[in-house]
PDB file of C-alpha atoms in Angstrom:
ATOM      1  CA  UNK A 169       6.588  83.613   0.410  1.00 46.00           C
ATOM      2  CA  UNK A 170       4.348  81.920   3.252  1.00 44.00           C
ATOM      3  CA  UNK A 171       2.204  80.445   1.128  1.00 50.00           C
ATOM      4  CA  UNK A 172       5.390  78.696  -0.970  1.00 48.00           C
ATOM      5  CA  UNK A 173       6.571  77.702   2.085  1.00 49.00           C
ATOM      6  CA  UNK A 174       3.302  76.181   3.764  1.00 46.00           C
ATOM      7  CA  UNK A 175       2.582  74.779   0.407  1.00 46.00           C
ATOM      8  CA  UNK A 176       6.206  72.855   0.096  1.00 48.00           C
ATOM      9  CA  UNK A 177       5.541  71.681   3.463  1.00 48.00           C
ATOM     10  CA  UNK A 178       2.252  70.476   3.509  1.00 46.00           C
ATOM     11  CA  UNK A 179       3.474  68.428   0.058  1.00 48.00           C
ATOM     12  CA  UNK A 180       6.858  66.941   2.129  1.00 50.00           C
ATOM     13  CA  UNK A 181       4.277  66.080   4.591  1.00 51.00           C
ATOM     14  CA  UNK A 182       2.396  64.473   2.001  1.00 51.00           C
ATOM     15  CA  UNK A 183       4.882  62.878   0.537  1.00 52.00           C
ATOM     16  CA  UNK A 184       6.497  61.359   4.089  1.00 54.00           C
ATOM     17  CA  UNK A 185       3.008  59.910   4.628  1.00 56.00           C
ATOM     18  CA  UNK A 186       2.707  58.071   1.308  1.00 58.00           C
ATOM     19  CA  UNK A 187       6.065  56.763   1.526  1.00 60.00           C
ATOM     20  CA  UNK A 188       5.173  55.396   4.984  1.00 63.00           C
ATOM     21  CA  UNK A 189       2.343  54.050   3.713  1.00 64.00           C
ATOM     22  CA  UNK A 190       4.357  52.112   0.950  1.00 60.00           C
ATOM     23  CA  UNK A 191       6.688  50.720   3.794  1.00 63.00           C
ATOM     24  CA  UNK A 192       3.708  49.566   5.663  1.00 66.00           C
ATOM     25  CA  UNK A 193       2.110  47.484   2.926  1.00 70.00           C
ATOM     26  CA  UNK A 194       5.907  46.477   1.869  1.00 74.00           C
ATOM     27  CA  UNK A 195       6.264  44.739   4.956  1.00 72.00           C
ATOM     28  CA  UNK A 196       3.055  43.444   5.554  1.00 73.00           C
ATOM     29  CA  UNK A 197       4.060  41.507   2.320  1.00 71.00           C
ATOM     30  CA  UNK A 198       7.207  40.178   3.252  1.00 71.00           C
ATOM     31  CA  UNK A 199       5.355  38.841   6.606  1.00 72.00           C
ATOM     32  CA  UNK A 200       2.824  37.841   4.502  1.00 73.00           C
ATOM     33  CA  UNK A 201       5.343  35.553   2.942  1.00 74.00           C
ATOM     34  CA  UNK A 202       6.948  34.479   5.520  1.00 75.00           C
ATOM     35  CA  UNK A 203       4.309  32.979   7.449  1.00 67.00           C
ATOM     36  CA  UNK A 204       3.239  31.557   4.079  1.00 64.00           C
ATOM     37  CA  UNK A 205       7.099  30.229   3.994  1.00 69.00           C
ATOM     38  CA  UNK A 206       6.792  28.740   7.426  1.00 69.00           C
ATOM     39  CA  UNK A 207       3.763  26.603   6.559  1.00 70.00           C
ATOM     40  CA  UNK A 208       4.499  25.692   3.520  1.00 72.00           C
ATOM     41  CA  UNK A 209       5.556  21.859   5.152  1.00 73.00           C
ATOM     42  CA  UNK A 210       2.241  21.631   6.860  1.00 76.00           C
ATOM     43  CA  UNK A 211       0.548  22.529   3.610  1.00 78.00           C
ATOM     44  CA  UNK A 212       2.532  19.447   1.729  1.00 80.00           C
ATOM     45  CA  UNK A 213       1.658  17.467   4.437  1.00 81.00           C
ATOM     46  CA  UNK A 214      -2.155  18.456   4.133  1.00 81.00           C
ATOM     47  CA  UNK A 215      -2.176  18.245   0.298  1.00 85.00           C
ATOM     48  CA  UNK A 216      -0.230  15.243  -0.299  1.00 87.00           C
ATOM     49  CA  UNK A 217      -2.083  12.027   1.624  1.00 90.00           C
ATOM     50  CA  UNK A 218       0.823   9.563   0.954  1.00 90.00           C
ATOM     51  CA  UNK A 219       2.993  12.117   3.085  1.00 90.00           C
ATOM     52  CA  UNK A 220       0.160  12.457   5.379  1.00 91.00           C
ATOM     53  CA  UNK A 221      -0.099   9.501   6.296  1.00 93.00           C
ATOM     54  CA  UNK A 222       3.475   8.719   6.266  1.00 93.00           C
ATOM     55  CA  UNK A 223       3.636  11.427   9.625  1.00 92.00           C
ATOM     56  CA  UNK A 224       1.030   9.742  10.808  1.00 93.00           C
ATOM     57  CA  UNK A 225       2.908   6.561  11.072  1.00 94.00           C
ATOM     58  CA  UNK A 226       5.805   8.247  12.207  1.00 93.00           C
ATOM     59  CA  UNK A 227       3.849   9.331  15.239  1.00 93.00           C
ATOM     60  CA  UNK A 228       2.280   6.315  15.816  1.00 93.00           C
ATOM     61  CA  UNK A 229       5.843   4.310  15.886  1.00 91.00           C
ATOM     62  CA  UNK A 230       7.168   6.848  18.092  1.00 91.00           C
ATOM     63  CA  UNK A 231       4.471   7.162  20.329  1.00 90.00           C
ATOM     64  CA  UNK A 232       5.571   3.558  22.069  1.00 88.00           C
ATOM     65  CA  UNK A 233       9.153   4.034  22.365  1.00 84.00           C
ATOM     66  CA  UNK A 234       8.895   7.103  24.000  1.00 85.00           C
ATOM     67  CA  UNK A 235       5.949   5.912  26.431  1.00 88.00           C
ATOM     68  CA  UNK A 236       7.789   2.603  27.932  1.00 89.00           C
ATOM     69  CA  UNK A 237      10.925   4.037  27.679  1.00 85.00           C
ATOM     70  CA  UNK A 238       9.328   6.240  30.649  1.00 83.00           C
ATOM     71  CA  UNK A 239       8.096   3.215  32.534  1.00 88.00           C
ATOM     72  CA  UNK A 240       9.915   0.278  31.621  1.00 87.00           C
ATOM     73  CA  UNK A 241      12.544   0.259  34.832  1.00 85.00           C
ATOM     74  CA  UNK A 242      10.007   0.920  37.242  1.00 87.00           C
ATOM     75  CA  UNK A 243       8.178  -2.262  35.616  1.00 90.00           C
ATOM     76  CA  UNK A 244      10.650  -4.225  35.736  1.00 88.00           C
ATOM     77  CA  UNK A 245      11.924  -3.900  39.420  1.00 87.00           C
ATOM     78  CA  UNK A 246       8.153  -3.986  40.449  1.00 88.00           C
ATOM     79  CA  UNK A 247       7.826  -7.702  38.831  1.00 88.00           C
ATOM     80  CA  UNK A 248      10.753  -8.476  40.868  1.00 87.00           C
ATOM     81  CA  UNK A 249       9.096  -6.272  44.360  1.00 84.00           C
ATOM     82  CA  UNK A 250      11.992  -4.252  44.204  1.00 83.00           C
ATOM     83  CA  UNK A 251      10.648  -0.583  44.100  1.00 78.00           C
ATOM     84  CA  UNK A 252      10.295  -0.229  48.245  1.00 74.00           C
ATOM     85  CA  UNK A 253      13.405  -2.731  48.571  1.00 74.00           C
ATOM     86  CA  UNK A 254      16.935  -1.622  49.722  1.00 75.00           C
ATOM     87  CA  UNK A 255      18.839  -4.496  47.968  1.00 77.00           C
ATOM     88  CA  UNK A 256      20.813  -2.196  45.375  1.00 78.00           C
ATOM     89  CA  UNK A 257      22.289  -4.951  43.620  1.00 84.00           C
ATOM     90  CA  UNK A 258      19.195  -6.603  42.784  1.00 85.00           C
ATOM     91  CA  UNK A 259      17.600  -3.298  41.285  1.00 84.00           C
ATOM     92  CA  UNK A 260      20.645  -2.801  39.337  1.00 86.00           C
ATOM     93  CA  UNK A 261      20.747  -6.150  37.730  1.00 87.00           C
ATOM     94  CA  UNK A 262      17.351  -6.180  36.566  1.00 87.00           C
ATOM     95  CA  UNK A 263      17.599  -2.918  35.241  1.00 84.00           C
ATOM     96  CA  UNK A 264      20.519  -3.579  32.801  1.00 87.00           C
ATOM     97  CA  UNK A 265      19.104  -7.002  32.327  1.00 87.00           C
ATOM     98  CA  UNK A 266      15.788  -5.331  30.828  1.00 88.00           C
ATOM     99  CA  UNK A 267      17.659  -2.340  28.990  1.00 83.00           C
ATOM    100  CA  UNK A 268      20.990  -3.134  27.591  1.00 85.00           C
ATOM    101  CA  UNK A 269      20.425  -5.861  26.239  1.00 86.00           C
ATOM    102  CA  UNK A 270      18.051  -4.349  23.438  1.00 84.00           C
ATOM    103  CA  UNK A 271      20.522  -1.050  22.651  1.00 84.00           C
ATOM    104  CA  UNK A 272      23.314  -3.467  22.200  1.00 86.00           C
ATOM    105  CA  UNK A 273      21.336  -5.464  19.700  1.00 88.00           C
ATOM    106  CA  UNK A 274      19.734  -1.757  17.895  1.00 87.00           C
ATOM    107  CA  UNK A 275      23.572  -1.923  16.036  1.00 87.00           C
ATOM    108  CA  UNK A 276      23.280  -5.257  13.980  1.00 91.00           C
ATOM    109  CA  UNK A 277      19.445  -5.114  13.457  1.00 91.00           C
ATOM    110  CA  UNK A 278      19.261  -1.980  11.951  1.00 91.00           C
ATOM    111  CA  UNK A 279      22.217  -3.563   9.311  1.00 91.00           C
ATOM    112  CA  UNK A 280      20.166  -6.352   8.652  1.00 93.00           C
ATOM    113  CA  UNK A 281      17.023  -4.309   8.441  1.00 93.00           C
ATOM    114  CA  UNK A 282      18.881  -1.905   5.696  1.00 90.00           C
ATOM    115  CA  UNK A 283      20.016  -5.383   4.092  1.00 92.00           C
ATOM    116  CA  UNK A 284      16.139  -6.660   4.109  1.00 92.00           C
ATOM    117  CA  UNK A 285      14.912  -2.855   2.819  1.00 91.00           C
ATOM    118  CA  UNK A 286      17.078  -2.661   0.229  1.00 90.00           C
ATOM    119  CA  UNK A 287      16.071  -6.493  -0.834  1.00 93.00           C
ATOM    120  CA  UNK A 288      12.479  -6.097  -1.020  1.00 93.00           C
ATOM    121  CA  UNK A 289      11.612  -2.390  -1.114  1.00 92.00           C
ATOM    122  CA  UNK A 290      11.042   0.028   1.864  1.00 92.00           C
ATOM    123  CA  UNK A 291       7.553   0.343   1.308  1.00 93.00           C
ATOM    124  CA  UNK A 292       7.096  -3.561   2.315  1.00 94.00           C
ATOM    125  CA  UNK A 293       9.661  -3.655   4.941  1.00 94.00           C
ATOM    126  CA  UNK A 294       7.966  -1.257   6.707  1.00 94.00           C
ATOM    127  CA  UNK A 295       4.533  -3.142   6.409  1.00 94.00           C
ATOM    128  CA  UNK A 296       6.058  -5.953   7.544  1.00 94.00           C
ATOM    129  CA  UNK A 297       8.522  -4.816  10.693  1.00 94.00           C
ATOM    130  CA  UNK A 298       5.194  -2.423  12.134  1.00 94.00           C
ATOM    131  CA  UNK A 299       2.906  -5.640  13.139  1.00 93.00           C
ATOM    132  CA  UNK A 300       6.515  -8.165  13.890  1.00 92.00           C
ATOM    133  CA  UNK A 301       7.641  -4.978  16.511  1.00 91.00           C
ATOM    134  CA  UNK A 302       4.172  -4.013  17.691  1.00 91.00           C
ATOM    135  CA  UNK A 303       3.690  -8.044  18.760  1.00 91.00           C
ATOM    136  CA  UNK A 304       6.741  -8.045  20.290  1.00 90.00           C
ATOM    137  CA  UNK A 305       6.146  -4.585  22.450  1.00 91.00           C
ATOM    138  CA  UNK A 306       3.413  -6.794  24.697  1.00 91.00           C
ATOM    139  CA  UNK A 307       6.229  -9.636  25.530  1.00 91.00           C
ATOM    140  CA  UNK A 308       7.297  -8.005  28.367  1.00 92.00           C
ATOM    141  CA  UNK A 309       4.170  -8.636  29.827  1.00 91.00           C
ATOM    142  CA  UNK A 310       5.496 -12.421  30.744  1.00 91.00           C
ATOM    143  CA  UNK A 311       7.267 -10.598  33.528  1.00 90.00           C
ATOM    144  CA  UNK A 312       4.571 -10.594  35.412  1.00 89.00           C
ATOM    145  CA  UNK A 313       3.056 -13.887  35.164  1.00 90.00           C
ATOM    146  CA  UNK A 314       6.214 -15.899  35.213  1.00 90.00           C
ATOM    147  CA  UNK A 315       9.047 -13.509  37.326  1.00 89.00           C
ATOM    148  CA  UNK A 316      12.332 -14.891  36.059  1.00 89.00           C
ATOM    149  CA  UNK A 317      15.435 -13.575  36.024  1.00 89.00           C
ATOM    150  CA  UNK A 318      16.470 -14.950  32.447  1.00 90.00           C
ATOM    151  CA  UNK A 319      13.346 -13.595  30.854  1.00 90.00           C
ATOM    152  CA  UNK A 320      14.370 -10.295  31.369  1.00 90.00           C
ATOM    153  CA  UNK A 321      16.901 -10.079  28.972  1.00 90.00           C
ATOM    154  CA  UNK A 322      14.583 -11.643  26.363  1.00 89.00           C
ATOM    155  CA  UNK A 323      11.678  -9.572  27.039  1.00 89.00           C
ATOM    156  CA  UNK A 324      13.846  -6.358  27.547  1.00 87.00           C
ATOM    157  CA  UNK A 325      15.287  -6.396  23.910  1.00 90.00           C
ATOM    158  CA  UNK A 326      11.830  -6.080  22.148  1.00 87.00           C
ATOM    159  CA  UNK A 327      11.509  -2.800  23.420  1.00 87.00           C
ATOM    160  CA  UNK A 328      14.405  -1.214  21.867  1.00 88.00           C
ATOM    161  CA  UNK A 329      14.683  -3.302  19.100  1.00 88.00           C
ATOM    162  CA  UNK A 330      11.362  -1.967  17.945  1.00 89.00           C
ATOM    163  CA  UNK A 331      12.629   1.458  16.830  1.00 89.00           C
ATOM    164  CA  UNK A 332      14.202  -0.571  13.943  1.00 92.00           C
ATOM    165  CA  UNK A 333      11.411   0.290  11.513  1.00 93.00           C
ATOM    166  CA  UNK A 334      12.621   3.692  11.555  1.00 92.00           C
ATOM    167  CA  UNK A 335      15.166   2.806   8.653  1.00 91.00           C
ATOM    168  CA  UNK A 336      12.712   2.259   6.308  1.00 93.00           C
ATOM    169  CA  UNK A 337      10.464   4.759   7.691  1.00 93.00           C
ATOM    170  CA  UNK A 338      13.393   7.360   6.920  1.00 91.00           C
ATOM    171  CA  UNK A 339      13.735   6.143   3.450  1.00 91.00           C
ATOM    172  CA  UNK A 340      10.667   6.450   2.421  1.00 92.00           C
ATOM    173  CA  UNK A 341      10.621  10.307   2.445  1.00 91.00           C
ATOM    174  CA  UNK A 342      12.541  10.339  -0.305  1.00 90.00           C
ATOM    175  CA  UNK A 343      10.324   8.120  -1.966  1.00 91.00           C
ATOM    176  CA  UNK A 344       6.781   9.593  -1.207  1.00 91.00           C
ATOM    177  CA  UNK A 345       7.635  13.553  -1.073  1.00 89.00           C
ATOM    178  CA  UNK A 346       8.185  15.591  -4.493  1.00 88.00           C
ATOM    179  CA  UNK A 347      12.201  15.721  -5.871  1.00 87.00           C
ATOM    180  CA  UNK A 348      12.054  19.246  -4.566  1.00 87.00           C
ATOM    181  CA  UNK A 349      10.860  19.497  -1.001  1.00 85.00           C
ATOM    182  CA  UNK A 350      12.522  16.479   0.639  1.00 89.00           C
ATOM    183  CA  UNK A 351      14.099  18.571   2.942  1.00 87.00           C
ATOM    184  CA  UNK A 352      10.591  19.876   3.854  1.00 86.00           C
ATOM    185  CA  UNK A 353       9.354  16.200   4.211  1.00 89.00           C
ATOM    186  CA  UNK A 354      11.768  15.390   6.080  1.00 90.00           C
ATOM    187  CA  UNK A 355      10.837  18.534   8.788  1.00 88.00           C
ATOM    188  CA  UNK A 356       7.342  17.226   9.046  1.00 89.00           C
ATOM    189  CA  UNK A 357       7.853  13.685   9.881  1.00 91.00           C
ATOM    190  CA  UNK A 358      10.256  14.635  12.152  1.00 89.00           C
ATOM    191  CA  UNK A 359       7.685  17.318  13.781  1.00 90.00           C
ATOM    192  CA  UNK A 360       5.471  14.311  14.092  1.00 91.00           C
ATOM    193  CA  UNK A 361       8.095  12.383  16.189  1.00 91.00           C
ATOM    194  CA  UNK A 362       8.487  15.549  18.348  1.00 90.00           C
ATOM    195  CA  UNK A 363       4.326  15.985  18.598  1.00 91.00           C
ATOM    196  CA  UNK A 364       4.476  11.729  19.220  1.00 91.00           C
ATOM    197  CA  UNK A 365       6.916  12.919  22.250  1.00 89.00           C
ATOM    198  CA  UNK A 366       4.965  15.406  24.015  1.00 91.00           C
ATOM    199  CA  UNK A 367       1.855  13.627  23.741  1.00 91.00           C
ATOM    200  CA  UNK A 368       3.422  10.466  25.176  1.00 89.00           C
ATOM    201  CA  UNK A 369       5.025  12.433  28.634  1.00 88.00           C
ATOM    202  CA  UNK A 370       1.716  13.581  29.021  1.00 91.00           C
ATOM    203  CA  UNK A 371      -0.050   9.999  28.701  1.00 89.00           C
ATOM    204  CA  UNK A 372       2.714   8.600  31.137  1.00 89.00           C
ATOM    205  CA  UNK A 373       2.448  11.772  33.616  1.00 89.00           C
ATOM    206  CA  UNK A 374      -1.298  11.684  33.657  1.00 90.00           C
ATOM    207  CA  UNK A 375      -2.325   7.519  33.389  1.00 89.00           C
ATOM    208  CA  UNK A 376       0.442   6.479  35.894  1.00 88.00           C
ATOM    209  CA  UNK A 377      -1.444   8.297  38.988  1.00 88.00           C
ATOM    210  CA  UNK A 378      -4.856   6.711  37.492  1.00 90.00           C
ATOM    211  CA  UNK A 379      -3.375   3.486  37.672  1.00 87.00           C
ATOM    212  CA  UNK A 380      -1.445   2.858  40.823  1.00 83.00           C
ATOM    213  CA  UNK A 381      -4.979   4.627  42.269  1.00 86.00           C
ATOM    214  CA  UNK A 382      -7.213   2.362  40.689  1.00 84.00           C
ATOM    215  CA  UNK A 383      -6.022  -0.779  42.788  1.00 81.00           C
ATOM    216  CA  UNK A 384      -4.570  -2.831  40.098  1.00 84.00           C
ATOM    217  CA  UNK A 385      -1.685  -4.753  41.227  1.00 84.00           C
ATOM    218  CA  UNK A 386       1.273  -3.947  39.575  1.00 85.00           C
ATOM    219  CA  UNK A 387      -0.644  -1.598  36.822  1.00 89.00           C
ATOM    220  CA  UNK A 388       2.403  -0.832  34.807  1.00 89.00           C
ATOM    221  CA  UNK A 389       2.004  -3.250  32.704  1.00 91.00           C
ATOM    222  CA  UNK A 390      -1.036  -2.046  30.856  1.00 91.00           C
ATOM    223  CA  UNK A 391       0.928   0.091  28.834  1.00 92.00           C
ATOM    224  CA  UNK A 392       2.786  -2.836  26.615  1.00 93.00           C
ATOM    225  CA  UNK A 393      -0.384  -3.650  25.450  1.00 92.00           C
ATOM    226  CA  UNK A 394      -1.234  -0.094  24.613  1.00 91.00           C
ATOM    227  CA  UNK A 395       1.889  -0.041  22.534  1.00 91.00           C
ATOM    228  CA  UNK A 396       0.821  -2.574  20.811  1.00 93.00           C
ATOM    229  CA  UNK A 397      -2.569  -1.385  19.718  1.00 93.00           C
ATOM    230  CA  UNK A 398      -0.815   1.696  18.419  1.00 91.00           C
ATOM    231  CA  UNK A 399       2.131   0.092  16.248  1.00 90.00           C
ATOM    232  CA  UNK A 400      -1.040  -2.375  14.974  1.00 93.00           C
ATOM    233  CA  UNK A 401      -3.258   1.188  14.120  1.00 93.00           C
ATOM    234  CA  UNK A 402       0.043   2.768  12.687  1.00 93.00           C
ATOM    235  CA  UNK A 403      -0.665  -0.719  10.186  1.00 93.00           C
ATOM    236  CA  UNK A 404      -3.231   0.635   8.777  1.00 93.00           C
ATOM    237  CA  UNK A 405      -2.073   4.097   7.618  1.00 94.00           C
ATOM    238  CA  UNK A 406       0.888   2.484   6.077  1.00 93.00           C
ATOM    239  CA  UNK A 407      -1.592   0.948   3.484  1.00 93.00           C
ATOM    240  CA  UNK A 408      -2.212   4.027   2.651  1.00 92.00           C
ATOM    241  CA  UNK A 409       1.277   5.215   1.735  1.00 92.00           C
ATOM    242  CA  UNK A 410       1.619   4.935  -2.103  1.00 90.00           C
ATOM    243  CA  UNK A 411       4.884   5.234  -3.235  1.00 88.00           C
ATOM    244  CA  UNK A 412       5.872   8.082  -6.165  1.00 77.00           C
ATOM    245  CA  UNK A 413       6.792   6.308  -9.432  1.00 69.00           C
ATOM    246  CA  UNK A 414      10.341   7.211 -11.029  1.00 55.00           C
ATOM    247  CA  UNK A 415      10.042   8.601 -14.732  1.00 48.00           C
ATOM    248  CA  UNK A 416      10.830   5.608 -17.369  1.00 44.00           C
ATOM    249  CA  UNK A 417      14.413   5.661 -18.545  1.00 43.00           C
ATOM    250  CA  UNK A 418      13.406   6.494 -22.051  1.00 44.00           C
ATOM    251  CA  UNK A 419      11.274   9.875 -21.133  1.00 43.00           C
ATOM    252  CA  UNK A 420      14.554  10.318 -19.176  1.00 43.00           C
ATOM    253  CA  UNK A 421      15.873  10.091 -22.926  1.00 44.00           C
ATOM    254  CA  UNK A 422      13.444  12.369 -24.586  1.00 46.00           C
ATOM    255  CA  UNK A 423      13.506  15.297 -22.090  1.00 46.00           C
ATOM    256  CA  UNK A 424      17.750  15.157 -23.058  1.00 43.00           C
ATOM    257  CA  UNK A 425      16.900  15.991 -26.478  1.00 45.00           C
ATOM    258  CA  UNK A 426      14.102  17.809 -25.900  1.00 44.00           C
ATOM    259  CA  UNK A 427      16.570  20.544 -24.015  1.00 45.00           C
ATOM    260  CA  UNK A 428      19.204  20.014 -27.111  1.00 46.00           C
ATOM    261  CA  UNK A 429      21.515  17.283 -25.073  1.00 45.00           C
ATOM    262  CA  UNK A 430      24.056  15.792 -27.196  1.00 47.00           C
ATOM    263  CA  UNK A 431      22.405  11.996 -26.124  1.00 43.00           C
ATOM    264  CA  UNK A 432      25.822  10.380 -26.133  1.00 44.00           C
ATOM    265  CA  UNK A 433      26.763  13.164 -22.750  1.00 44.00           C
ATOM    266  CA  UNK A 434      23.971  11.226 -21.015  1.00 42.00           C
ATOM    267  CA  UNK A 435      24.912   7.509 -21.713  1.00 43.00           C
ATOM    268  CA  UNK A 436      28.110   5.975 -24.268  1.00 41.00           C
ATOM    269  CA  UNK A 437      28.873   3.264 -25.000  1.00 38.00           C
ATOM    270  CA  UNK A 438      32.246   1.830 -23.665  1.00 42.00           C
ATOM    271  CA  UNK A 439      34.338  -1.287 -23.602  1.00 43.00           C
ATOM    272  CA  UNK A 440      34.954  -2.554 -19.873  1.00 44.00           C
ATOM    273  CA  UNK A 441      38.228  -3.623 -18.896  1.00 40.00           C
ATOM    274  CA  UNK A 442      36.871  -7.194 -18.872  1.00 40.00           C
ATOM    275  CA  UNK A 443      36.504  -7.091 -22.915  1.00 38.00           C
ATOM    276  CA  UNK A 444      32.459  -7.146 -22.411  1.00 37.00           C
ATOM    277  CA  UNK A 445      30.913  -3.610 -23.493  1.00 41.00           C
ATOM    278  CA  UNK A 446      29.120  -1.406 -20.716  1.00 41.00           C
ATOM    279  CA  UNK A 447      26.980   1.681 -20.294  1.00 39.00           C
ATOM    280  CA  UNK A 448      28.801   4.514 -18.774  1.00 40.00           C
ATOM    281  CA  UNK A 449      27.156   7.819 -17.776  1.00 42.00           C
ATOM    282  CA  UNK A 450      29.627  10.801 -19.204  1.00 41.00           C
ATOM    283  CA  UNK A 451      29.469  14.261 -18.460  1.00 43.00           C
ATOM    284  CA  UNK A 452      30.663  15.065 -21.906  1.00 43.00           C
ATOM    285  CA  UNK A 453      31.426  13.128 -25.113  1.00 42.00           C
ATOM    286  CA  UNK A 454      34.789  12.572 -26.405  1.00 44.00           C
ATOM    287  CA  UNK A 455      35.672  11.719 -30.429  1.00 46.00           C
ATOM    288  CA  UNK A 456      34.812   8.205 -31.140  1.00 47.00           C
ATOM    289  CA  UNK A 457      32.579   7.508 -28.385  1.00 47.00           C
ATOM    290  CA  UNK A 458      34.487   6.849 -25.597  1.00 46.00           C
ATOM    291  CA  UNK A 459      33.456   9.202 -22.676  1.00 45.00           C
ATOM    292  CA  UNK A 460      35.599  10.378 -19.792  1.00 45.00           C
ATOM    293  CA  UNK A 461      33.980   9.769 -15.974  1.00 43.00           C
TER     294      UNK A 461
END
């Protein structure tokens, strides 16, 4: 009897230990997969170089807005001396002067942008808004060579009015990444706007000390030019970017009958109300050829 029992325990004990065993390596794998899950994006990003450099451009657009967005009201009362002054007026005046201006524009240049975008593709839109909004980032720089009070408005709006090649920056994720990981495009470029953030409170936080040290009057200003120089570099990744070609309508075609499609439940032929024939897309056939929407 002791050695049945001591046997059918030492086997329970065996068996408790396997089984923990199979637990442990059971979730080892689902962490396994997980972390594979969670960088599966950067992988796309990595393996696809349209996408990569796509981010890349991303980063590079955002990089600017973010930077003289930290900077641009302190430049603009220091143009006017108005940084040590007590006239509270004046300091408000040129700050909505330089700012407002450009976010009440953002509304009817983005529409016309989309309008422009949809005319001649995103893909050249966005070539050609990156160089027109990366000259424009250096105009406030006339500030400081000719101080006037109705040049602020004019060289305030470039600033925020630069963010409009974002529209066709957005729509070109769905036109670069694969039909099944958009949503994971979409997550990376906007982890490179994030990354693009960060790095650009850093550059403000650690150049602005440098620069006010360095004896440079009125050093602000050196970062409009450095905006510049990176919409102009974000130029030349966006040669890069190839866009993904649609399948032709008639493999479209074959792939329906390949899969046993009744071809007149893709596309039938219809009279319009007009009296001219048109091509309707049906869900499913009805007797005669007319289809039902």
């Amino acid at each position: 009897t002791y050695d049945s029992d001591t046997s059918t325990s030492c086997s329970e004990g065996g068996g408790s230990s396997s089984s923990s065993s199979v637990d442990g390596e059971s979730g080892r794998k689902v962490r396994r997969r997980m972390l594979l899950k969670c960088l599966a994006p950067l992988q796309l990003v990595l393996d696809d170089p349209s996408l990569r450099s796509l981010c890349v451009v991303a980063a590079l657009a955002s990089l600017p807005e973010i930077t003289l967005t930290d900077v641009s009201q302190q430049f603009a009362m220091a143009q006017f001396e108005l940084i040590a002054s007590h006239n509270g007026n004046k300091q408000k005046e040129v700050t909505l002067l330089f700012q407002w201006p450009g976010f009440a524009l953002l509304l009817p240049a983005f529409f016309l942008v989309g309008m422009y975008s949809k005319r001649v593709g995103a893909l050249r839109a966005l070539r050609l808004l990156i160089p027109v909004t990366g000259a424009c980032l250096s105009l406030p720089v006339l500030l400081r060579y000719f101080p006037r009070m109705w040049l602020v408005p004019i060289t305030g709006v470039s600033v925020p009015v630069a963010m409009v090649v974002f529209a066709p920056l957005q729509t070109l994720i769905t036109q670069v990444a694969p039909p099944d990981r958009v949503g994971e495009a979409m997550g990376s470029v906007g982890a490179s706007k994030q990354v693009a953030g960060l790095v650009s409170n850093l550059l403000v936080s650690f150049m602005v000390p440098i620069l006010v040290e360095s004896g440079i009057k009125k050093p602000l200003w050196i970062f409009y030019p450095f905006a510049s120089c990176s919409s102009f570099l974000a130029l030349c990744f966006a040669c890069q970017i190839k866009v993904r070609d649609d399948p032709p309508s008639g493999a479209a075609e074959d792939g329906s009958r390949e899969q046993g499609a009744d071809p007149r439940q893709c596309r039938t032929y219809a009279p319009g109300a007009s009296g001219f024939g048109r091509l309707v897309k049906s869900g499913r056939a009805l007797p005669g050829g007319a289809a039902t929407m």
